[in-house]
Every structure is written in structure tokens, then in C-alpha cells.
Amino acid sequence: MGSFATRGEHAPLAIRQVVPTRSHAGKRYLVLGGAGGAGKAAAELLAAEGASVVIGDVREQALNEAIAGLGPHSKTVSGVVVDLSSAESIAAAIGQAEYRLGALDGLVNCAAIVRHVDPLETPWTDWERIFSINVFGAFEAARLVAKAMIAKGIKGAIVNVASEAGKKGHTQSLAYSASKAAMINFTRVLSEVLAPNDINVNCVCPGGMATDMLREVAVAYGGLVDQAPDDVFKQLVSSQLRRHIDPAELARTISFLLSDDAMIIRGQAINADGGDTPY
């Protein structure tokens, strides 16, 4: 169904600048998918807020560049190469993070891949590849980090980065949408399972964020409608913000959900898409 508006357009809302607090002083976090986009922004903010951070990514060069780009915060951030399609690689990365930091107070599960194809032409291999990383790998990381925290009696939090696609679904990225729906579901279950250990679990559902992944979407959709990717990218914005979401804005939501201030927010899929998802 289309929509009809009686109110006119408004100018894009400015990104509000926020001074980081020391809300994560002394904390230790693993951020997966931390070499770019939301993961890098989350790692940078957590470091600015006093945490020590290990960022994991499959791209070694991107890891090194991300850490170098953190400036003064790079002293408390290190990187580890990890392939989320491999249980052995995940276990090794978490072990390395624990060794460097002494223990873990939480996890940010931000790594993901997306494929764009006509839904009736989605190949079996796409389902396998997307779910191996976005679901199996993400769950394995959450499971192992949780067990490591339980073994040391550490109270903390896990934040999974899902997507508004996991609620609304996108026809040209069916397998990706389904994988994020699965993440939303296992977040809910893990929250209940880990509550006795005082480990809080939530997920965020971003949309329209200015990242390389969204540019991939623009390229794919541009090919379908015969438009330049840059023109498509400009249209993939929040209907209320009238602009793309900045990764730093999502990082603030992630930071909050990792904090003790989010104690009563549990097992939720928090919309962080500028108002586009109604539930």
C-alpha cells in the first residue's frame, strides 16, 4: 500500500554531537566486524569511554587500518583476524581476546554479509554462506563469550547487531533478511538463558546507515532498476531523519545497551533506523 502525506518535506536533521563519558572505564570488550562501519564506530566509542577493546574481522589489512585510524584511542584497541564461518577460528579469536584483556565483560556481534538476488533465484549456496556467518557464527561467538564470562563470574552484556530487514524483510535480500530474523530470535532466547548469570542480551536493528554494506545494496538495486548506484544510495535514507544514519549514532545505542543503565532492557530488538520500523 502506498502512503499519502498532508505535511511537507523538511530539511535533514543534523547529527547531534555527544561528548563521550567514561561509562565503560575498566571494561573489556570484543567487537566482531570491527574493521569498518558500525563495528569500527562502536569500538572507537567504547575505547573513548574507557574500555579496552579487541576488534575482530576477517580482513587483516582493514583491521590494521581501522586501528591506525583511531588516533589516541588506538592504544587500548587491538585486532584479531577471525572467520565467522569457522567455529575453530571463532574459538581462537575469543581465546586471544581473553588472553590480551584478561577477561571479557561483553561482546558486540556486528559482522555480517549480504547477497542480493531475485528471491525465487536465491541459490542454496547463498543460504549456507549467509547463515554460516550471520547466524551460526554470531551465535557461536555469543555462546563462547557467555561461557567465558560465566566461568569467571563476570556480569556483563552482549549486543547483537541485527537489522530492520529482520523485521520487515527485503525481497532482493531474502536470505539476509531471514538471517537477521533468526538473530532477533536467538537474542530473545539467549537473554532468558543467561539471565541467571546476570548477562544481559539485546540486539539493535539499524537501517539506512552510511556504510559499505548499504553501498553494496545501492549497487545491487541500481542494477535492477537501471539507476546509478549513487542515485539509489541517496534514496536509502530514514523517512524521518531525511538522511543516512551515521555509524557513530548506532554506536551510542550499542554502548548504552552494554551499560548497567540498560539493566531492565532485556531480550529486545531495538529499532535504530530513524523511525522507519513500527514494531
PDB file of C-alpha atoms in Angstrom:
ATOM      1  CA  MET A   1       0.000   0.000   0.000  1.00  0.00           C
ATOM      2  CA  GLY A   2       1.227   3.479  -0.781  1.00  0.00           C
ATOM      3  CA  SER A   3       1.030   6.472   1.506  1.00  0.00           C
ATOM      4  CA  PHE A   4      -0.395   9.973   1.312  1.00  0.00           C
ATOM      5  CA  ALA A   5       1.073  12.842   3.320  1.00  0.00           C
ATOM      6  CA  THR A   6      -0.529  16.183   4.122  1.00  0.00           C
ATOM      7  CA  ARG A   7       2.664  17.571   5.610  1.00  0.00           C
ATOM      8  CA  GLY A   8       5.500  18.883   3.503  1.00  0.00           C
ATOM      9  CA  GLU A   9       9.111  17.797   3.359  1.00  0.00           C
ATOM     10  CA  HIS A  10      11.541  19.004   5.996  1.00  0.00           C
ATOM     11  CA  ALA A  11      15.272  19.503   5.946  1.00  0.00           C
ATOM     12  CA  PRO A  12      17.546  16.631   7.043  1.00  0.00           C
ATOM     13  CA  LEU A  13      18.019  16.566  10.793  1.00  0.00           C
ATOM     14  CA  ALA A  14      21.554  17.330  11.926  1.00  0.00           C
ATOM     15  CA  ILE A  15      23.684  14.681  13.587  1.00  0.00           C
ATOM     16  CA  ARG A  16      23.884  15.639  17.247  1.00  0.00           C
ATOM     17  CA  GLN A  17      27.358  15.761  18.680  1.00  0.00           C
ATOM     18  CA  VAL A  18      27.792  13.987  22.002  1.00  0.00           C
ATOM     19  CA  VAL A  19      30.783  14.124  24.331  1.00  0.00           C
ATOM     20  CA  PRO A  20      31.755  10.583  25.379  1.00  0.00           C
ATOM     21  CA  THR A  21      31.529   9.796  29.079  1.00  0.00           C
ATOM     22  CA  ARG A  22      33.709   7.331  30.984  1.00  0.00           C
ATOM     23  CA  SER A  23      30.794   4.916  31.318  1.00  0.00           C
ATOM     24  CA  HIS A  24      32.877   1.897  30.261  1.00  0.00           C
ATOM     25  CA  ALA A  25      36.037   2.664  32.219  1.00  0.00           C
ATOM     26  CA  GLY A  26      37.888  -0.549  33.010  1.00  0.00           C
ATOM     27  CA  LYS A  27      35.605  -2.708  30.851  1.00  0.00           C
ATOM     28  CA  ARG A  28      36.869  -5.196  28.263  1.00  0.00           C
ATOM     29  CA  TYR A  29      35.004  -5.905  25.040  1.00  0.00           C
ATOM     30  CA  LEU A  30      35.286  -7.948  21.888  1.00  0.00           C
ATOM     31  CA  VAL A  31      33.771  -6.277  18.813  1.00  0.00           C
ATOM     32  CA  LEU A  32      33.311  -8.596  15.846  1.00  0.00           C
ATOM     33  CA  GLY A  33      33.074  -6.980  12.439  1.00  0.00           C
ATOM     34  CA  GLY A  34      35.074  -4.138  13.909  1.00  0.00           C
ATOM     35  CA  ALA A  35      37.139  -3.144  10.880  1.00  0.00           C
ATOM     36  CA  GLY A  36      34.529  -0.889   9.345  1.00  0.00           C
ATOM     37  CA  GLY A  37      31.122   0.728   9.565  1.00  0.00           C
ATOM     38  CA  ALA A  38      29.155   0.227  12.753  1.00  0.00           C
ATOM     39  CA  GLY A  39      31.709  -2.126  14.287  1.00  0.00           C
ATOM     40  CA  LYS A  40      34.542   0.349  13.966  1.00  0.00           C
ATOM     41  CA  ALA A  41      32.354   3.161  15.305  1.00  0.00           C
ATOM     42  CA  ALA A  42      31.357   1.025  18.288  1.00  0.00           C
ATOM     43  CA  ALA A  43      34.967   0.097  19.051  1.00  0.00           C
ATOM     44  CA  GLU A  44      36.042   3.728  18.806  1.00  0.00           C
ATOM     45  CA  LEU A  45      33.293   4.937  21.130  1.00  0.00           C
ATOM     46  CA  LEU A  46      33.848   2.183  23.692  1.00  0.00           C
ATOM     47  CA  ALA A  47      37.564   2.994  23.746  1.00  0.00           C
ATOM     48  CA  ALA A  48      36.756   6.696  24.177  1.00  0.00           C
ATOM     49  CA  GLU A  49      34.505   5.728  27.075  1.00  0.00           C
ATOM     50  CA  GLY A  50      37.361   3.976  28.855  1.00  0.00           C
ATOM     51  CA  ALA A  51      37.155   0.385  27.654  1.00  0.00           C
ATOM     52  CA  SER A  52      39.868  -1.880  26.331  1.00  0.00           C
ATOM     53  CA  VAL A  53      38.725  -3.406  23.051  1.00  0.00           C
ATOM     54  CA  VAL A  54      39.728  -6.217  20.736  1.00  0.00           C
ATOM     55  CA  ILE A  55      38.201  -5.916  17.284  1.00  0.00           C
ATOM     56  CA  GLY A  56      37.816  -8.992  15.128  1.00  0.00           C
ATOM     57  CA  ASP A  57      37.409  -9.105  11.371  1.00  0.00           C
ATOM     58  CA  VAL A  58      38.245 -11.441   8.512  1.00  0.00           C
ATOM     59  CA  ARG A  59      40.119  -8.649   6.694  1.00  0.00           C
ATOM     60  CA  GLU A  60      43.581  -8.239   8.226  1.00  0.00           C
ATOM     61  CA  GLN A  61      44.554  -5.109   6.298  1.00  0.00           C
ATOM     62  CA  ALA A  62      41.237  -3.464   7.149  1.00  0.00           C
ATOM     63  CA  LEU A  63      41.824  -4.320  10.801  1.00  0.00           C
ATOM     64  CA  ASN A  64      45.200  -2.611  10.820  1.00  0.00           C
ATOM     65  CA  GLU A  65      43.815   0.436   9.016  1.00  0.00           C
ATOM     66  CA  ALA A  66      40.863   0.680  11.410  1.00  0.00           C
ATOM     67  CA  ILE A  67      43.120   0.634  14.471  1.00  0.00           C
ATOM     68  CA  ALA A  68      45.511   3.149  12.945  1.00  0.00           C
ATOM     69  CA  GLY A  69      42.546   5.429  12.261  1.00  0.00           C
ATOM     70  CA  LEU A  70      41.516   5.504  15.908  1.00  0.00           C
ATOM     71  CA  GLY A  71      44.205   8.028  16.784  1.00  0.00           C
ATOM     72  CA  PRO A  72      44.718   8.380  20.554  1.00  0.00           C
ATOM     73  CA  HIS A  73      42.263   5.567  21.250  1.00  0.00           C
ATOM     74  CA  SER A  74      44.348   3.034  19.324  1.00  0.00           C
ATOM     75  CA  LYS A  75      46.421   2.400  22.460  1.00  0.00           C
ATOM     76  CA  THR A  76      43.558   0.485  24.048  1.00  0.00           C
ATOM     77  CA  VAL A  77      42.410  -1.318  20.879  1.00  0.00           C
ATOM     78  CA  SER A  78      43.967  -4.340  19.204  1.00  0.00           C
ATOM     79  CA  GLY A  79      42.855  -6.592  16.366  1.00  0.00           C
ATOM     80  CA  VAL A  80      42.449 -10.285  15.713  1.00  0.00           C
ATOM     81  CA  VAL A  81      41.690 -11.973  12.413  1.00  0.00           C
ATOM     82  CA  VAL A  82      38.584 -14.148  12.633  1.00  0.00           C
ATOM     83  CA  ASP A  83      36.440 -16.024  10.133  1.00  0.00           C
ATOM     84  CA  LEU A  84      32.895 -16.280  11.447  1.00  0.00           C
ATOM     85  CA  SER A  85      32.134 -19.180   9.147  1.00  0.00           C
ATOM     86  CA  SER A  86      34.632 -21.282  11.131  1.00  0.00           C
ATOM     87  CA  ALA A  87      33.932 -22.465  14.681  1.00  0.00           C
ATOM     88  CA  GLU A  88      37.644 -23.051  15.202  1.00  0.00           C
ATOM     89  CA  SER A  89      38.531 -19.512  14.108  1.00  0.00           C
ATOM     90  CA  ILE A  90      35.894 -18.041  16.418  1.00  0.00           C
ATOM     91  CA  ALA A  91      37.137 -20.026  19.393  1.00  0.00           C
ATOM     92  CA  ALA A  92      40.724 -18.982  18.680  1.00  0.00           C
ATOM     93  CA  ALA A  93      39.775 -15.302  18.374  1.00  0.00           C
ATOM     94  CA  ILE A  94      37.856 -15.317  21.652  1.00  0.00           C
ATOM     95  CA  GLY A  95      40.743 -17.088  23.352  1.00  0.00           C
ATOM     96  CA  GLN A  96      43.136 -14.460  22.025  1.00  0.00           C
ATOM     97  CA  ALA A  97      40.877 -11.630  23.186  1.00  0.00           C
ATOM     98  CA  GLU A  98      40.665 -13.133  26.670  1.00  0.00           C
ATOM     99  CA  TYR A  99      44.428 -13.586  26.787  1.00  0.00           C
ATOM    100  CA  ARG A 100      45.073  -9.949  25.858  1.00  0.00           C
ATOM    101  CA  LEU A 101      42.405  -8.389  28.070  1.00  0.00           C
ATOM    102  CA  GLY A 102      42.453 -10.835  30.969  1.00  0.00           C
ATOM    103  CA  ALA A 103      38.716 -11.425  30.652  1.00  0.00           C
ATOM    104  CA  LEU A 104      35.702 -10.175  28.719  1.00  0.00           C
ATOM    105  CA  ASP A 105      32.858  -8.036  30.028  1.00  0.00           C
ATOM    106  CA  GLY A 106      30.860  -8.227  26.839  1.00  0.00           C
ATOM    107  CA  LEU A 107      30.560  -8.764  23.114  1.00  0.00           C
ATOM    108  CA  VAL A 108      29.364  -6.739  20.140  1.00  0.00           C
ATOM    109  CA  ASN A 109      28.290  -9.082  17.324  1.00  0.00           C
ATOM    110  CA  CYS A 110      28.494  -6.825  14.279  1.00  0.00           C
ATOM    111  CA  ALA A 111      29.931  -8.994  11.498  1.00  0.00           C
ATOM    112  CA  ALA A 112      27.590  -9.913   8.642  1.00  0.00           C
ATOM    113  CA  ILE A 113      27.361 -10.429   4.901  1.00  0.00           C
ATOM    114  CA  VAL A 114      24.533  -9.816   2.436  1.00  0.00           C
ATOM    115  CA  ARG A 115      23.741 -11.134  -1.033  1.00  0.00           C
ATOM    116  CA  HIS A 116      21.212  -9.569  -3.419  1.00  0.00           C
ATOM    117  CA  VAL A 117      19.256 -11.699  -5.838  1.00  0.00           C
ATOM    118  CA  ASP A 118      15.728 -12.281  -7.064  1.00  0.00           C
ATOM    119  CA  PRO A 119      14.060 -14.177  -4.190  1.00  0.00           C
ATOM    120  CA  LEU A 120      12.941 -17.022  -6.463  1.00  0.00           C
ATOM    121  CA  GLU A 121      16.508 -17.370  -7.723  1.00  0.00           C
ATOM    122  CA  THR A 122      18.207 -17.438  -4.320  1.00  0.00           C
ATOM    123  CA  PRO A 123      20.717 -20.283  -4.568  1.00  0.00           C
ATOM    124  CA  TRP A 124      21.256 -22.855  -1.836  1.00  0.00           C
ATOM    125  CA  THR A 125      24.844 -21.668  -1.525  1.00  0.00           C
ATOM    126  CA  ASP A 126      23.692 -18.144  -0.594  1.00  0.00           C
ATOM    127  CA  TRP A 127      21.594 -19.526   2.257  1.00  0.00           C
ATOM    128  CA  GLU A 128      24.521 -21.594   3.501  1.00  0.00           C
ATOM    129  CA  ARG A 129      27.063 -18.781   3.308  1.00  0.00           C
ATOM    130  CA  ILE A 130      24.854 -16.073   4.837  1.00  0.00           C
ATOM    131  CA  PHE A 131      23.572 -18.241   7.679  1.00  0.00           C
ATOM    132  CA  SER A 132      27.050 -19.625   8.412  1.00  0.00           C
ATOM    133  CA  ILE A 133      28.243 -16.106   9.260  1.00  0.00           C
ATOM    134  CA  ASN A 134      25.185 -14.100  10.261  1.00  0.00           C
ATOM    135  CA  VAL A 135      23.569 -16.808  12.400  1.00  0.00           C
ATOM    136  CA  PHE A 136      25.820 -19.772  13.148  1.00  0.00           C
ATOM    137  CA  GLY A 137      28.966 -17.691  13.595  1.00  0.00           C
ATOM    138  CA  ALA A 138      27.249 -14.944  15.537  1.00  0.00           C
ATOM    139  CA  PHE A 139      25.602 -17.440  17.865  1.00  0.00           C
ATOM    140  CA  GLU A 140      28.819 -19.374  18.364  1.00  0.00           C
ATOM    141  CA  ALA A 141      30.619 -16.171  19.336  1.00  0.00           C
ATOM    142  CA  ALA A 142      27.855 -15.206  21.767  1.00  0.00           C
ATOM    143  CA  ARG A 143      27.793 -18.703  23.235  1.00  0.00           C
ATOM    144  CA  LEU A 144      31.542 -18.876  23.791  1.00  0.00           C
ATOM    145  CA  VAL A 145      31.836 -15.358  25.192  1.00  0.00           C
ATOM    146  CA  ALA A 146      28.946 -16.075  27.556  1.00  0.00           C
ATOM    147  CA  LYS A 147      30.592 -19.292  28.761  1.00  0.00           C
ATOM    148  CA  ALA A 148      33.871 -17.454  29.299  1.00  0.00           C
ATOM    149  CA  MET A 149      32.089 -14.791  31.351  1.00  0.00           C
ATOM    150  CA  ILE A 150      30.187 -17.382  33.380  1.00  0.00           C
ATOM    151  CA  ALA A 151      33.409 -19.268  34.141  1.00  0.00           C
ATOM    152  CA  LYS A 152      34.856 -16.119  35.734  1.00  0.00           C
ATOM    153  CA  GLY A 153      31.638 -14.920  37.350  1.00  0.00           C
ATOM    154  CA  ILE A 154      31.548 -11.771  35.233  1.00  0.00           C
ATOM    155  CA  LYS A 155      28.333  -9.819  34.865  1.00  0.00           C
ATOM    156  CA  GLY A 156      28.025  -8.003  31.568  1.00  0.00           C
ATOM    157  CA  ALA A 157      26.199  -7.772  28.278  1.00  0.00           C
ATOM    158  CA  ILE A 158      26.045  -8.966  24.694  1.00  0.00           C
ATOM    159  CA  VAL A 159      24.734  -6.782  21.881  1.00  0.00           C
ATOM    160  CA  ASN A 160      23.901  -8.382  18.555  1.00  0.00           C
ATOM    161  CA  VAL A 161      23.602  -6.146  15.514  1.00  0.00           C
ATOM    162  CA  ALA A 162      20.615  -7.376  13.523  1.00  0.00           C
ATOM    163  CA  SER A 163      18.739  -5.212  11.005  1.00  0.00           C
ATOM    164  CA  GLU A 164      15.353  -3.733  10.270  1.00  0.00           C
ATOM    165  CA  ALA A 165      15.378  -6.292   7.453  1.00  0.00           C
ATOM    166  CA  GLY A 166      14.960  -8.940  10.125  1.00  0.00           C
ATOM    167  CA  LYS A 167      11.565  -7.468  10.956  1.00  0.00           C
ATOM    168  CA  LYS A 168      10.303  -6.122   7.632  1.00  0.00           C
ATOM    169  CA  GLY A 169      12.151  -8.323   5.139  1.00  0.00           C
ATOM    170  CA  HIS A 170      13.541  -7.207   1.777  1.00  0.00           C
ATOM    171  CA  THR A 171      12.619  -9.085  -1.371  1.00  0.00           C
ATOM    172  CA  GLN A 172      16.035  -8.749  -3.011  1.00  0.00           C
ATOM    173  CA  SER A 173      17.906  -9.974   0.076  1.00  0.00           C
ATOM    174  CA  LEU A 174      15.641 -12.748   1.313  1.00  0.00           C
ATOM    175  CA  ALA A 175      18.343 -14.929   2.894  1.00  0.00           C
ATOM    176  CA  TYR A 176      19.908 -11.939   4.650  1.00  0.00           C
ATOM    177  CA  SER A 177      16.529 -10.818   5.988  1.00  0.00           C
ATOM    178  CA  ALA A 178      15.827 -14.327   7.268  1.00  0.00           C
ATOM    179  CA  SER A 179      19.250 -14.487   8.924  1.00  0.00           C
ATOM    180  CA  LYS A 180      18.596 -11.270  10.821  1.00  0.00           C
ATOM    181  CA  ALA A 181      15.168 -12.535  11.872  1.00  0.00           C
ATOM    182  CA  ALA A 182      16.964 -15.587  13.255  1.00  0.00           C
ATOM    183  CA  MET A 183      19.383 -13.339  15.148  1.00  0.00           C
ATOM    184  CA  ILE A 184      16.482 -11.445  16.694  1.00  0.00           C
ATOM    185  CA  ASN A 185      15.009 -14.753  17.811  1.00  0.00           C
ATOM    186  CA  PHE A 186      18.185 -16.230  19.298  1.00  0.00           C
ATOM    187  CA  THR A 187      18.811 -12.927  21.080  1.00  0.00           C
ATOM    188  CA  ARG A 188      15.470 -13.341  22.835  1.00  0.00           C
ATOM    189  CA  VAL A 189      16.263 -16.912  23.845  1.00  0.00           C
ATOM    190  CA  LEU A 190      19.822 -16.156  24.985  1.00  0.00           C
ATOM    191  CA  SER A 191      18.519 -13.310  27.110  1.00  0.00           C
ATOM    192  CA  GLU A 192      16.366 -15.717  29.104  1.00  0.00           C
ATOM    193  CA  VAL A 193      19.039 -18.416  29.254  1.00  0.00           C
ATOM    194  CA  LEU A 194      21.729 -16.030  30.535  1.00  0.00           C
ATOM    195  CA  ALA A 195      19.573 -14.023  32.933  1.00  0.00           C
ATOM    196  CA  PRO A 196      20.545 -16.211  35.942  1.00  0.00           C
ATOM    197  CA  ASN A 197      24.179 -15.311  35.213  1.00  0.00           C
ATOM    198  CA  ASP A 198      23.375 -11.578  35.029  1.00  0.00           C
ATOM    199  CA  ILE A 199      24.468 -11.354  31.408  1.00  0.00           C
ATOM    200  CA  ASN A 200      22.123  -9.060  29.518  1.00  0.00           C
ATOM    201  CA  VAL A 201      21.457  -9.751  25.835  1.00  0.00           C
ATOM    202  CA  ASN A 202      19.814  -7.408  23.342  1.00  0.00           C
ATOM    203  CA  CYS A 203      20.070  -6.598  19.679  1.00  0.00           C
ATOM    204  CA  VAL A 204      19.817  -3.439  17.618  1.00  0.00           C
ATOM    205  CA  CYS A 205      18.096  -3.199  14.251  1.00  0.00           C
ATOM    206  CA  PRO A 206      19.677  -0.427  12.173  1.00  0.00           C
ATOM    207  CA  GLY A 207      18.591   0.656   8.719  1.00  0.00           C
ATOM    208  CA  GLY A 208      19.695   3.210   6.175  1.00  0.00           C
ATOM    209  CA  MET A 209      23.156   3.548   7.681  1.00  0.00           C
ATOM    210  CA  ALA A 210      26.020   5.097   5.709  1.00  0.00           C
ATOM    211  CA  THR A 211      28.228   2.001   5.437  1.00  0.00           C
ATOM    212  CA  ASP A 212      29.900  -0.064   2.733  1.00  0.00           C
ATOM    213  CA  MET A 213      27.112  -2.631   3.084  1.00  0.00           C
ATOM    214  CA  LEU A 214      24.470  -0.049   2.183  1.00  0.00           C
ATOM    215  CA  ARG A 215      26.540   0.966  -0.826  1.00  0.00           C
ATOM    216  CA  GLU A 216      26.510  -2.687  -1.907  1.00  0.00           C
ATOM    217  CA  VAL A 217      22.730  -2.543  -1.626  1.00  0.00           C
ATOM    218  CA  ALA A 218      22.693   0.572  -3.804  1.00  0.00           C
ATOM    219  CA  VAL A 219      24.808  -1.146  -6.456  1.00  0.00           C
ATOM    220  CA  ALA A 220      22.530  -4.189  -6.486  1.00  0.00           C
ATOM    221  CA  TYR A 221      19.303  -2.200  -6.574  1.00  0.00           C
ATOM    222  CA  GLY A 222      20.740   0.169  -9.176  1.00  0.00           C
ATOM    223  CA  GLY A 223      21.298  -2.764 -11.477  1.00  0.00           C
ATOM    224  CA  LEU A 224      17.714  -3.900 -11.018  1.00  0.00           C
ATOM    225  CA  VAL A 225      16.144  -0.523 -11.814  1.00  0.00           C
ATOM    226  CA  ASP A 226      18.818   0.743 -14.206  1.00  0.00           C
ATOM    227  CA  GLN A 227      19.877   3.656 -11.997  1.00  0.00           C
ATOM    228  CA  ALA A 228      23.309   4.853 -10.962  1.00  0.00           C
ATOM    229  CA  PRO A 229      24.283   3.394  -7.564  1.00  0.00           C
ATOM    230  CA  ASP A 230      24.972   6.874  -6.179  1.00  0.00           C
ATOM    231  CA  ASP A 231      21.435   7.936  -7.067  1.00  0.00           C
ATOM    232  CA  VAL A 232      19.983   4.865  -5.364  1.00  0.00           C
ATOM    233  CA  PHE A 233      22.202   5.371  -2.305  1.00  0.00           C
ATOM    234  CA  LYS A 234      20.845   8.883  -1.855  1.00  0.00           C
ATOM    235  CA  GLN A 235      17.325   7.473  -1.650  1.00  0.00           C
ATOM    236  CA  LEU A 236      18.112   4.880   1.038  1.00  0.00           C
ATOM    237  CA  VAL A 237      17.595   7.289   3.919  1.00  0.00           C
ATOM    238  CA  SER A 238      15.434   7.486   7.027  1.00  0.00           C
ATOM    239  CA  SER A 239      11.995   8.917   6.291  1.00  0.00           C
ATOM    240  CA  GLN A 240      12.107  10.978   9.492  1.00  0.00           C
ATOM    241  CA  LEU A 241      15.759  11.960   9.650  1.00  0.00           C
ATOM    242  CA  ARG A 242      15.807  12.633   5.890  1.00  0.00           C
ATOM    243  CA  ARG A 243      19.405  11.413   5.813  1.00  0.00           C
ATOM    244  CA  HIS A 244      21.520   8.341   6.362  1.00  0.00           C
ATOM    245  CA  ILE A 245      22.159   7.207   9.894  1.00  0.00           C
ATOM    246  CA  ASP A 246      25.755   7.792  10.917  1.00  0.00           C
ATOM    247  CA  PRO A 247      27.535   4.699  12.323  1.00  0.00           C
ATOM    248  CA  ALA A 248      28.534   6.803  15.344  1.00  0.00           C
ATOM    249  CA  GLU A 249      24.846   7.189  16.184  1.00  0.00           C
ATOM    250  CA  LEU A 250      24.311   3.438  16.209  1.00  0.00           C
ATOM    251  CA  ALA A 251      27.452   3.081  18.322  1.00  0.00           C
ATOM    252  CA  ARG A 252      25.798   5.176  21.042  1.00  0.00           C
ATOM    253  CA  THR A 253      22.872   2.785  21.183  1.00  0.00           C
ATOM    254  CA  ILE A 254      25.236  -0.196  21.357  1.00  0.00           C
ATOM    255  CA  SER A 255      27.208   1.479  24.133  1.00  0.00           C
ATOM    256  CA  PHE A 256      24.043   2.110  26.125  1.00  0.00           C
ATOM    257  CA  LEU A 257      22.871  -1.499  25.789  1.00  0.00           C
ATOM    258  CA  LEU A 258      26.257  -2.713  27.046  1.00  0.00           C
ATOM    259  CA  SER A 259      25.999  -0.494  30.109  1.00  0.00           C
ATOM    260  CA  ASP A 260      24.427  -1.081  33.507  1.00  0.00           C
ATOM    261  CA  ASP A 261      21.892   1.623  32.615  1.00  0.00           C
ATOM    262  CA  ALA A 262      20.217  -0.896  30.280  1.00  0.00           C
ATOM    263  CA  MET A 263      19.655  -3.462  33.054  1.00  0.00           C
ATOM    264  CA  ILE A 264      15.872  -3.598  32.581  1.00  0.00           C
ATOM    265  CA  ILE A 265      16.024  -3.719  28.770  1.00  0.00           C
ATOM    266  CA  ARG A 266      16.402  -7.421  28.096  1.00  0.00           C
ATOM    267  CA  GLY A 267      15.977  -9.648  25.070  1.00  0.00           C
ATOM    268  CA  GLN A 268      14.827  -6.763  22.927  1.00  0.00           C
ATOM    269  CA  ALA A 269      15.302  -5.940  19.250  1.00  0.00           C
ATOM    270  CA  ILE A 270      15.760  -2.175  19.475  1.00  0.00           C
ATOM    271  CA  ASN A 271      14.880  -0.281  16.311  1.00  0.00           C
ATOM    272  CA  ALA A 272      17.697   2.111  15.440  1.00  0.00           C
ATOM    273  CA  ASP A 273      16.551   3.024  11.948  1.00  0.00           C
ATOM    274  CA  GLY A 274      15.370   6.591  12.321  1.00  0.00           C
ATOM    275  CA  GLY A 275      11.721   5.721  12.867  1.00  0.00           C
ATOM    276  CA  ASP A 276      11.006   3.520   9.841  1.00  0.00           C
ATOM    277  CA  THR A 277      10.075   0.271  11.645  1.00  0.00           C
ATOM    278  CA  PRO A 278       6.834   0.471  13.636  1.00  0.00           C
ATOM    279  CA  TYR A 279       7.271  -2.506  15.987  1.00  0.00           C
TER     280      TYR A 279
END
